Structure formats: structure tokens, C-alpha cells
mmCIF file of C-alpha atoms and ligand atoms in Angstrom:
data_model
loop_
_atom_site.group_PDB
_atom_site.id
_atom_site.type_symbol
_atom_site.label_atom_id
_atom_site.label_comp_id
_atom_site.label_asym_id
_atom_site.label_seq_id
_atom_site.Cartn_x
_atom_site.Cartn_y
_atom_site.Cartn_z
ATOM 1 C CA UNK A 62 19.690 -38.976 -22.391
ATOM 2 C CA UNK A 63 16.935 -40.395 -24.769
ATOM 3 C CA UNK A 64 15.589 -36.998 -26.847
ATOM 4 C CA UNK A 65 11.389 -37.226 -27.047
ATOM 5 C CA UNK A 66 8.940 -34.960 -27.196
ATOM 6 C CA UNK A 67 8.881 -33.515 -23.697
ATOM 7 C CA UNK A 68 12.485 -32.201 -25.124
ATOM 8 C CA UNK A 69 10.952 -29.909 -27.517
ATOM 9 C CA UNK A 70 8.206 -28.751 -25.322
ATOM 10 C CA UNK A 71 10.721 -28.078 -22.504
ATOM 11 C CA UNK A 72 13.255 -26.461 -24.530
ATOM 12 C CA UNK A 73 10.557 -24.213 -25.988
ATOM 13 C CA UNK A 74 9.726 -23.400 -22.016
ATOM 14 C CA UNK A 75 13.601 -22.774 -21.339
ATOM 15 C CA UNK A 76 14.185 -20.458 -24.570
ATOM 16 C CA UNK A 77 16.917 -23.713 -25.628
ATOM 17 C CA UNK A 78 17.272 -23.739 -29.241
ATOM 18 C CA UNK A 79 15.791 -27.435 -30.499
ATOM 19 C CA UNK A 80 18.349 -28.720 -33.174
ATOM 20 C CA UNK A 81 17.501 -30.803 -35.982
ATOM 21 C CA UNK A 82 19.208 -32.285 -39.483
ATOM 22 C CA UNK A 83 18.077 -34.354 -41.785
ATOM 23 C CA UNK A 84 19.877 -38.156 -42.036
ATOM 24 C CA UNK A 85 18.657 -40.991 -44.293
ATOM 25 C CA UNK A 86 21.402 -43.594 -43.799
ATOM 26 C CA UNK A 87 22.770 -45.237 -40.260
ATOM 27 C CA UNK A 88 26.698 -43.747 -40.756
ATOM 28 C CA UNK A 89 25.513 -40.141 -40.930
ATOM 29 C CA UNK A 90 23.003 -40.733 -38.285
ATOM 30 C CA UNK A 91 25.640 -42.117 -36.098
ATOM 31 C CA UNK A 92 27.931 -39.263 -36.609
ATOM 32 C CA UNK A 93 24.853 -36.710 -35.889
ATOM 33 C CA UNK A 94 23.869 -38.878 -32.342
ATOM 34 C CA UNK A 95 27.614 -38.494 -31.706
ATOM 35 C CA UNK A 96 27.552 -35.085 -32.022
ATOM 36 C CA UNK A 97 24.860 -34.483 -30.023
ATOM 37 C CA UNK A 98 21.912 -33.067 -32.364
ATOM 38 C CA UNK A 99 18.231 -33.085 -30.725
ATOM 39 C CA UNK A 100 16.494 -35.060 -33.750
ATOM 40 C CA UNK A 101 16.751 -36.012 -36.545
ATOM 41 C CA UNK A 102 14.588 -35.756 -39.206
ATOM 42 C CA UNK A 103 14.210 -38.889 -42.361
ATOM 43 C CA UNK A 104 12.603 -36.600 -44.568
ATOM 44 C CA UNK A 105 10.995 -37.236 -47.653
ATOM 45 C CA UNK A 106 13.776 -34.736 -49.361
ATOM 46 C CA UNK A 107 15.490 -38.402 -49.581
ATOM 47 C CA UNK A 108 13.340 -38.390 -53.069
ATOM 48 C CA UNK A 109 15.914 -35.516 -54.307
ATOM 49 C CA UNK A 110 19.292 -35.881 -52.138
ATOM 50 C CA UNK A 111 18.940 -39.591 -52.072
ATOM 51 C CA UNK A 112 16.705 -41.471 -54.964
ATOM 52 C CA UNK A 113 17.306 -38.761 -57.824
ATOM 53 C CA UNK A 114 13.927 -37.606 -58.223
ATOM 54 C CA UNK A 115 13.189 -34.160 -59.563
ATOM 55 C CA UNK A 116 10.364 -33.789 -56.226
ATOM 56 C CA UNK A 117 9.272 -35.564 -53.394
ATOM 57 C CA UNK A 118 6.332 -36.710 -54.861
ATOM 58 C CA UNK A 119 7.053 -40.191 -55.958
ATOM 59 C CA UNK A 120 8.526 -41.050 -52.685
ATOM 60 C CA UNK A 121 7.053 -44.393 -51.787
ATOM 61 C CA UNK A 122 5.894 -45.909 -48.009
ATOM 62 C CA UNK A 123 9.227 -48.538 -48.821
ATOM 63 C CA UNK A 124 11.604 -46.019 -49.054
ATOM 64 C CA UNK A 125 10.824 -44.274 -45.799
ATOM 65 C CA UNK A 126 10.791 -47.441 -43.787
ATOM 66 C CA UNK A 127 14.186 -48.840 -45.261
ATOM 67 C CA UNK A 128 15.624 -45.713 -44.407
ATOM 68 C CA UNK A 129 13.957 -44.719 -41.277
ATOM 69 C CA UNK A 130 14.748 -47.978 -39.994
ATOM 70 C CA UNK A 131 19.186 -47.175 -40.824
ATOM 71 C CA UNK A 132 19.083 -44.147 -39.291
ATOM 72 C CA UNK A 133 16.881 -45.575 -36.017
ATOM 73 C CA UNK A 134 19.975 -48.577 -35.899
ATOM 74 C CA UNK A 135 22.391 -45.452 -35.598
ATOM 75 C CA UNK A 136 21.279 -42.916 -33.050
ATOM 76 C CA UNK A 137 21.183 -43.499 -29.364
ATOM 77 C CA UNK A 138 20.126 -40.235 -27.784
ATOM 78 C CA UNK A 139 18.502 -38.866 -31.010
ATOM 79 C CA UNK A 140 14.886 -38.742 -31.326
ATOM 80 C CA UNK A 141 14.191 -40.088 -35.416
ATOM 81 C CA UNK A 142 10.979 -38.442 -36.661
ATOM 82 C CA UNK A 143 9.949 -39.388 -40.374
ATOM 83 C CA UNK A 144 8.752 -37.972 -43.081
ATOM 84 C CA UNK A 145 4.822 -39.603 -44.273
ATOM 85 C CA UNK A 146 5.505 -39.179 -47.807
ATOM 86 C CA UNK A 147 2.996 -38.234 -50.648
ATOM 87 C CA UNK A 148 -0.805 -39.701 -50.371
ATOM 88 C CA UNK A 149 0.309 -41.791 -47.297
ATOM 89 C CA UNK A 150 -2.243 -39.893 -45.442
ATOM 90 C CA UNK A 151 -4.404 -37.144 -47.366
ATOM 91 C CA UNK A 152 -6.110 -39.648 -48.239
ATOM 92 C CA UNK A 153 -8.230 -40.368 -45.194
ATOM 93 C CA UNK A 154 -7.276 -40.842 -41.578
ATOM 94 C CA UNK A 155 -7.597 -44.781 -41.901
ATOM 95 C CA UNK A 156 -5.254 -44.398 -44.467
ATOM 96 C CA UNK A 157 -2.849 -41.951 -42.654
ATOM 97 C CA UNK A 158 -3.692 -44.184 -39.262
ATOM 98 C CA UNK A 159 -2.341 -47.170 -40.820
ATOM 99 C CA UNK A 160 0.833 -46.024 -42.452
ATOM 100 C CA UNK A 161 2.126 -43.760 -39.466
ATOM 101 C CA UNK A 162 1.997 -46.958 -37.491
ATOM 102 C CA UNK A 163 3.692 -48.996 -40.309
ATOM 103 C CA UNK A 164 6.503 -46.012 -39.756
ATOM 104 C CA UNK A 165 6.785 -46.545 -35.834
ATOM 105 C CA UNK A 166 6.781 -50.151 -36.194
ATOM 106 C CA UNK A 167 8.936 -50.979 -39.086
ATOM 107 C CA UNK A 168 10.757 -47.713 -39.038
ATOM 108 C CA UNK A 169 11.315 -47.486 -35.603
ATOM 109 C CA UNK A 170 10.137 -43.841 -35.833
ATOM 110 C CA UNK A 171 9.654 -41.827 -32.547
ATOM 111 C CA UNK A 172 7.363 -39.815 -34.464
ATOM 112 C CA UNK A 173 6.109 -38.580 -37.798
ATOM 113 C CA UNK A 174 5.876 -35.479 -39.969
ATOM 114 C CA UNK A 175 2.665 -34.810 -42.216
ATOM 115 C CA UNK A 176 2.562 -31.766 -44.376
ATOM 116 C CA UNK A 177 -0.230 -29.364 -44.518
ATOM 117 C CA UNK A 178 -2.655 -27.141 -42.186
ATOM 118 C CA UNK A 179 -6.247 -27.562 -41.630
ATOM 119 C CA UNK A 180 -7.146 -29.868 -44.152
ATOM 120 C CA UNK A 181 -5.212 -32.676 -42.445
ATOM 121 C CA UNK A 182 -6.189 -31.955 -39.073
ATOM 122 C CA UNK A 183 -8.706 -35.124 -39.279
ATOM 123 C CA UNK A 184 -5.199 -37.323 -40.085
ATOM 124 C CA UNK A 185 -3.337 -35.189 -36.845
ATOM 125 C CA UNK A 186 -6.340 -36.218 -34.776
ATOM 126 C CA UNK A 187 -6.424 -39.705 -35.543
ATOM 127 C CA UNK A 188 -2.634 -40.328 -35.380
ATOM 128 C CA UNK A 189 -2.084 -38.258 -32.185
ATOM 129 C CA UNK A 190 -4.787 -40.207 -30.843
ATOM 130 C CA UNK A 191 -3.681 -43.573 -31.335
ATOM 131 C CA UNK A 192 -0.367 -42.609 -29.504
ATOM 132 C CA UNK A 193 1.587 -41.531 -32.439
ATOM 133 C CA UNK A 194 3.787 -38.038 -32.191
ATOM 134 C CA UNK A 195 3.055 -35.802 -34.602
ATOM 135 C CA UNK A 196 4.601 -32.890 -36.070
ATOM 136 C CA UNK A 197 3.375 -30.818 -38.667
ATOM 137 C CA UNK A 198 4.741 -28.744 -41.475
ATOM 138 C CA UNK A 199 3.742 -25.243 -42.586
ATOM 139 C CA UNK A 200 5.024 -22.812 -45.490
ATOM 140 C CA UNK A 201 6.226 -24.243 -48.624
ATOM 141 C CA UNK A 202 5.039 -27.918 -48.322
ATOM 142 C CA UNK A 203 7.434 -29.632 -51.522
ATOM 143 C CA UNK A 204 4.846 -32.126 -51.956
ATOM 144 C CA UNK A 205 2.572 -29.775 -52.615
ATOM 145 C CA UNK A 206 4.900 -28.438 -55.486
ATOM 146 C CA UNK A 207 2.888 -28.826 -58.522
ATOM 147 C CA UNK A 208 -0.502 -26.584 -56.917
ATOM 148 C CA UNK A 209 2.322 -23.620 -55.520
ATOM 149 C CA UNK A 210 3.595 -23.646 -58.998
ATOM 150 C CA UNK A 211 7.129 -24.491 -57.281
ATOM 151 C CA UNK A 212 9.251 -23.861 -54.887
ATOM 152 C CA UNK A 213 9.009 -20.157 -53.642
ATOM 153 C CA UNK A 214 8.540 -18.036 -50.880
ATOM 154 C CA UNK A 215 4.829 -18.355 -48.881
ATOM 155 C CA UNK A 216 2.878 -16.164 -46.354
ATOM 156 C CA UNK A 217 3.776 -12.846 -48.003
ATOM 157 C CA UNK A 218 0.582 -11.301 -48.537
ATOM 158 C CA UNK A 219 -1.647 -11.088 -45.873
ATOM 159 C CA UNK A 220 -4.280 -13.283 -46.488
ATOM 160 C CA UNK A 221 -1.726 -15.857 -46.998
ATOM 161 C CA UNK A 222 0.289 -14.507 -43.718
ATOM 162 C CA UNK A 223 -3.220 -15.098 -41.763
ATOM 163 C CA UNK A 224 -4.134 -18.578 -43.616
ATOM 164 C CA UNK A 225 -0.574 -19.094 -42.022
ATOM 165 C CA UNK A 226 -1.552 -18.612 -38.428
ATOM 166 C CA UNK A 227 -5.000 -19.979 -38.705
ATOM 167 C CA UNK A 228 -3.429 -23.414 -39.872
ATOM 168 C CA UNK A 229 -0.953 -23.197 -37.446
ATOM 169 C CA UNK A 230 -3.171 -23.043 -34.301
ATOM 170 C CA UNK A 231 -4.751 -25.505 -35.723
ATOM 171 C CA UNK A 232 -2.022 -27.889 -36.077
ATOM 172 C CA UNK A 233 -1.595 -27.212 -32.492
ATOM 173 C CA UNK A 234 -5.175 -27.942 -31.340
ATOM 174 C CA UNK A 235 -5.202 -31.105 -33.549
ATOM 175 C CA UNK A 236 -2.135 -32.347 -31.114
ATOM 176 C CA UNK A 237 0.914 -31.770 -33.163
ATOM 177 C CA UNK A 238 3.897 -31.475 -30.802
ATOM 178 C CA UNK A 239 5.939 -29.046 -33.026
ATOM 179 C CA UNK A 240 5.583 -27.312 -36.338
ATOM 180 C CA UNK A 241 8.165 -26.900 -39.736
ATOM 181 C CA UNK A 242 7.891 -23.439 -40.844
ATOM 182 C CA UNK A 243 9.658 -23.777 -44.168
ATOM 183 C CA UNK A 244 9.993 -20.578 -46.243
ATOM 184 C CA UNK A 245 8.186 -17.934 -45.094
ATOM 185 C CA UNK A 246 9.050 -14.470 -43.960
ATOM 186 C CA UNK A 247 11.206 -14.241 -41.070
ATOM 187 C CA UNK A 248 9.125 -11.638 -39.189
ATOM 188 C CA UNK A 249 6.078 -13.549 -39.421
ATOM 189 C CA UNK A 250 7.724 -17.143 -38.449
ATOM 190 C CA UNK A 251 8.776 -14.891 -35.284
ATOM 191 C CA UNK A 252 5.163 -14.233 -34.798
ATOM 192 C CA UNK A 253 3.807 -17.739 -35.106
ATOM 193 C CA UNK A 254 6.478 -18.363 -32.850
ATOM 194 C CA UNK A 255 5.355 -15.979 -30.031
ATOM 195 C CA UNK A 256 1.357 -17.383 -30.666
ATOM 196 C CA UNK A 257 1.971 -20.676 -30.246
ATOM 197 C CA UNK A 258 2.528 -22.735 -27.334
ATOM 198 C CA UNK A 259 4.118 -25.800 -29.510
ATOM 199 C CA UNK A 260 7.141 -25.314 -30.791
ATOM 200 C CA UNK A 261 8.277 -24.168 -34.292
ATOM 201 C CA UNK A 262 11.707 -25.589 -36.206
ATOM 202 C CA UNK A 263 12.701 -23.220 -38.922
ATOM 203 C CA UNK A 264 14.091 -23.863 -42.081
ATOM 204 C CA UNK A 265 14.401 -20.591 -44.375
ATOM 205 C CA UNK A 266 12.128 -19.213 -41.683
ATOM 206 C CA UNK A 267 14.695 -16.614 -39.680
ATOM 207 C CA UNK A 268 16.378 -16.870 -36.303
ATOM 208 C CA UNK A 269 12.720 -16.485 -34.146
ATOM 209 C CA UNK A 270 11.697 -19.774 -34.482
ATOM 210 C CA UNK A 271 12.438 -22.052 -31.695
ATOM 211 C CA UNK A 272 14.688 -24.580 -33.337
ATOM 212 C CA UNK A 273 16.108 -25.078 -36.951
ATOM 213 C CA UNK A 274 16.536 -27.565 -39.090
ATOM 214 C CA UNK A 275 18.560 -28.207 -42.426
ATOM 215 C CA UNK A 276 18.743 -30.711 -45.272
ATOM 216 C CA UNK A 277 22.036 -32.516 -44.373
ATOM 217 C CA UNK A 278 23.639 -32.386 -47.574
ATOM 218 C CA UNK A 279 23.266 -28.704 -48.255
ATOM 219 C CA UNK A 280 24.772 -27.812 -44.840
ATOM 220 C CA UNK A 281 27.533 -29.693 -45.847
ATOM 221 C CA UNK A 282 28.046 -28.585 -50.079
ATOM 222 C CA UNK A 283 27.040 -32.118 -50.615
ATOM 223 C CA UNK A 284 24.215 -31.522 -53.229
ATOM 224 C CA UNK A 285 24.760 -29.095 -56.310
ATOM 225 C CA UNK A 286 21.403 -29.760 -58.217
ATOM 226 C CA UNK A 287 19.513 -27.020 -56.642
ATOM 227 C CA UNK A 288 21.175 -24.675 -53.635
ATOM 228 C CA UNK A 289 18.298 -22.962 -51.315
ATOM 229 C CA UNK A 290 19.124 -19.263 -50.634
ATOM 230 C CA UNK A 291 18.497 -20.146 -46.776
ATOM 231 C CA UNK A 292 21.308 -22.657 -46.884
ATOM 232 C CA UNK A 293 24.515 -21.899 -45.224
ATOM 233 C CA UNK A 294 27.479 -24.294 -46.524
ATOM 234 C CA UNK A 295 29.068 -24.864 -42.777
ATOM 235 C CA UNK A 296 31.400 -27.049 -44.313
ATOM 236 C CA UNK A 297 32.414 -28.356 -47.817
ATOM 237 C CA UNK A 298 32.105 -32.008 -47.735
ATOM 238 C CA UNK A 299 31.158 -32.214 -51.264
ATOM 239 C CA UNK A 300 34.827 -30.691 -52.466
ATOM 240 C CA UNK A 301 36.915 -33.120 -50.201
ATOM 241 C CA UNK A 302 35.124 -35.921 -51.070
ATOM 242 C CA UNK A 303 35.436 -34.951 -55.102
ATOM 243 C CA UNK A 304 39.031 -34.468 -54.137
ATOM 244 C CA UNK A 305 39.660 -37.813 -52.206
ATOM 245 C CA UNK A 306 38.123 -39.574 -55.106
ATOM 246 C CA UNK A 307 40.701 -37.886 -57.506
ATOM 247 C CA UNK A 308 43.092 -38.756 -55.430
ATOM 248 C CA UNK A 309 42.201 -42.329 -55.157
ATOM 249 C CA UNK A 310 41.561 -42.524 -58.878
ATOM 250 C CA UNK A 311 45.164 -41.065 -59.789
ATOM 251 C CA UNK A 312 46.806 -43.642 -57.360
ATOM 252 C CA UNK A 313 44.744 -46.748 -58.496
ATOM 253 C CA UNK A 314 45.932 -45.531 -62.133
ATOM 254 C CA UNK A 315 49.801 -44.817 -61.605
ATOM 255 C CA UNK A 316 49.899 -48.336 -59.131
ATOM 256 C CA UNK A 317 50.869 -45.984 -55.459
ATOM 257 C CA UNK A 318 47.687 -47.422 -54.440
ATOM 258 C CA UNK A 319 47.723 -50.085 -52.587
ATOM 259 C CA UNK A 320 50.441 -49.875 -50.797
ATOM 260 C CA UNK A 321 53.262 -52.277 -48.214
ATOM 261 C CA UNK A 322 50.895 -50.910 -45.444
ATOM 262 C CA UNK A 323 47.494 -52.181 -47.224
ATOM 263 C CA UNK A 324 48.304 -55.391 -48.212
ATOM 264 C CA UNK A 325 47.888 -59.267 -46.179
ATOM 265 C CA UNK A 326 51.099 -61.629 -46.640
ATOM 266 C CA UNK A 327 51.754 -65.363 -47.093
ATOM 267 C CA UNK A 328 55.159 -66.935 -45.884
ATOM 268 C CA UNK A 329 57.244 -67.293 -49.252
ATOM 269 C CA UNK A 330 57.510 -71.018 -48.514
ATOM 270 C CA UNK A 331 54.006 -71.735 -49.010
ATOM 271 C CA UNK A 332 54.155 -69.649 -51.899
ATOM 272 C CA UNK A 333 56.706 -71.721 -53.881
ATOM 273 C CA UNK A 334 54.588 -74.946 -53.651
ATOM 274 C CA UNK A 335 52.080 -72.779 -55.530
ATOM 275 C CA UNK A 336 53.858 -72.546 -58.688
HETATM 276 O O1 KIV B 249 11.868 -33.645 -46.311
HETATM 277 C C1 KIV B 249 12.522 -32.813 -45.688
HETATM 278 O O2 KIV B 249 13.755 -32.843 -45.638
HETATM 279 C C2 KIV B 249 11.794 -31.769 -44.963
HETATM 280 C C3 KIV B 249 12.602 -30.664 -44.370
HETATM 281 C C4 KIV B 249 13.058 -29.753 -45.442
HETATM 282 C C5 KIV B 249 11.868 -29.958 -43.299
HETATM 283 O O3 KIV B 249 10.609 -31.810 -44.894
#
């Protein structure tokens, strides 16, 4: 059945963990919607795993449509929720209006992500209000890197721990459907958690939040440039697939490669009128 909102909201009423990865491409998303994953998320991490970029900041409007609209082409039962990348919509909520639409229409989104707490609340309203699923995102905001002096650990002290909850009811009384805590203490994601009557997705946020989600390529050892401590490896794709390029370099090299099995044939008789 087609995931959507009421999933989340339900599953946070049943105590069901909500499951979430990241996907930029229609392959992986495929394989994810096979498997059975709640959403998935194109986030604007596509700027590092993806594009090459050192932060998400120069992430453009273009490259979250291309790739929204892949990974919308390859999930049935997955709901796709994208990432609104840098100065898409703190600028003003015409702004942030206009290109969460251009997301749902040319992305196929279901819904869209926008990073920050009170100060975007204007942007929620508007976008929520035209129809438009939002979800919000909390903690260590990575296009925020350059003011948080990079990316570390937020909501320790407690004036940060209670900005923390302040912006997060108000996320949820702006009309976000769900929140990203990213990066903050475990014991006070639990609390947010427990407040709230939205739910929260996790990621280096502890077990009391009331999903998770995870950067595809570090769950699977696919991205070496920077590992986050939160990040278990649950398999290591990145090692088979150095290996199976080896492989297919050595065989290329020393002629095993292709093989009888690989190759199309012409009868021999056509052959000799060739030469
Ligand atoms: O862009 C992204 O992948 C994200 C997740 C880390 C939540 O925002």
C-alpha cells in the first residue's frame, strides 16, 4: 500500500518504528520500494555522496528535481520526500511557495523537507497551506554549516536543549507532519519525542525517536570521505564493489573477459563473404 503521511502519524499512534533512507537515483530507489522501507528521503546530502561538493550548500533547485524525479520513477509503495536545498526558501515564503511546488510537480515529491526552527515557520505555513507536506529538520542543519562552525553535536547545553524544544513545537504548530532530529543528545531527542504529537525520525539522535533515518551510502560503506560516528556499516557495499571492479579490470587485461557465454554469433558462411 501507497506510504503518505497518515503512515507516519499512525505509526507514531501504534509505537511502529517509521523507516527511512536516503536514495538519489531510480535503481537504489527500486531496490529500497522492494524492500519495503516507509520513505525515502532525496536529500540534499546528494551535494556530498552524489555531486562531490565539500557541503550541501551549493546544491541547486536542478539537481533536486532531476533526482527527485529518478527516484519517484522507482518506488511504488514508498512515499519520496525531498530535500529544499539552500536559499530555496529562507528567502521568503513566495520564494519557498514557489519552489516546493516546482518539487511536487517536476519532482514528483510527496512532500518536502526544509531545515530550520522558528525562523522558517512563515515558509512551513505557507507551504502546508497550499497543500504541500512538510517536514522539518532540527539539530545540526548541514546547510547551516558555516554559522555552527561545522558539523558537531547540538542541544547540549541547556539553553540550546530548550531553543531545541521551543523550535520543535513550533515546527509542529506551523503544520509540519514529522521532524529530523539530526545530532543531538539521545536523552533529549527521547524527550522531544514524548512532547510532541508529530513524529520525530532520528539520525544520530538515539533509539527514542519514532523512526530513523540514514544516508544510504554510509549504511552501506559506500562513502569514505567523511564517516559519522552515528553510522552503523550494515553492510560493505563499498569493498565488493572495489573488489568486482578489480576483478573485472584483471580479466579485461589478461583477455578471460568476455567470455563463449558473453558473446552474439554469426553463421561462418556469412562470415567468409566478408573477407
Ligand atoms: O540531506 C540529507 O540526507 C538529510 C538527512 C541527513 C536527514 O537531510
Amino acid at each position: 500500500m501507497k506510504k503518505t503521511v497518515r503512515t507516519f502519524q499512525m505509526a507514531k499512534e501504534e509505537g511502529r518504528k517509521i523507516t527511512m533512507l536516503t536514495a538519489y537515483d531510480y535503481s537504489t530507489a527500486r531496490l529500497m520500494d522492494e524492500a519495503g522501507i516507509d520513505a525515502i528521503l532525496v536529500g540534499d546530502s546528494l551535494g556530498n555522496t552524489i555531486l562531490g561538493y565539500e557541503d550541501t550548500v551549493s546544491v541547486t533547485m536542478e539537481d533536486m528535481i532531476h533526482h527527485s524525479a529518478a527516484v519517484s520513477r522507482g518506488t511504488v509503495n514508498t512515499m519520496v520526500v525531498v530535500d529544499m536545498p539552500f536559499m530555496s526558501f529562507q528567502t521568503s515564503e513566495y520564494d519557498a511557495l514557489v519552489n516546493a511546488g516546482r518539487l511536487m510537480k517536476e519532482g514528483r515529491a510527496a512532500a518536502v523537507k526544509l531545515e530550520g526552527g522558528k525562523m522558517v515557520c512563515p515558509q512551513i505555513k505557507a507551504v502546508t497551506g497550499a497543500g504541500i507536506p512538510v517536514m522539518a529538520h532540527l539539530g545540526l542543519t548541514p546547510q547551516s554549516v558555516n554559522a555552527l562552525g561545522g558539523n558537531r553535536v547540538q542541544g547540549k547545553s541547556e539553553e540550546a536543549a530548550k531553543k531545541l524544544i521551543e523550535d520543535a513545537y513550533a515546527v509542529q504548530d506551523a503544520g509540519a507532519f514529522a521532524v529530523v532530529l539530526e545530532c543531538i543528545p539521545a536523552k533529549l531527542a527521547t524527550l522531544i519525542t514524548d512532547k510532541l504529537d508529530i513524529p520525530t525520525i532520528g539520525i544520530g539522535a538515539g533509539n527514542g525517536c519514532d523512526g530513523q533515518i540514514l544516508v544510504y551510502q554510509d549504511m552501506l560503506g559506500m562513502f569514505s570521505d567523511y564517516v559519522p560516528k552515528f553510522a552503523k556499516k550494515f553492510a560493505d557495499v563499498g569493498a565488493i564493489m572495489k573488489s568486482a571492479f578489480a576483478d573485472y579490470i584483471k580479466e579485461v587485461s589478461d583477455g578471460t573477459y568476455p567470455a563463449e557465454e558473453h558473446i552474439f554469433k554469426i553463421d561462418d558462411d556469412i562470415l567468409e563473404k566478408l573477407y
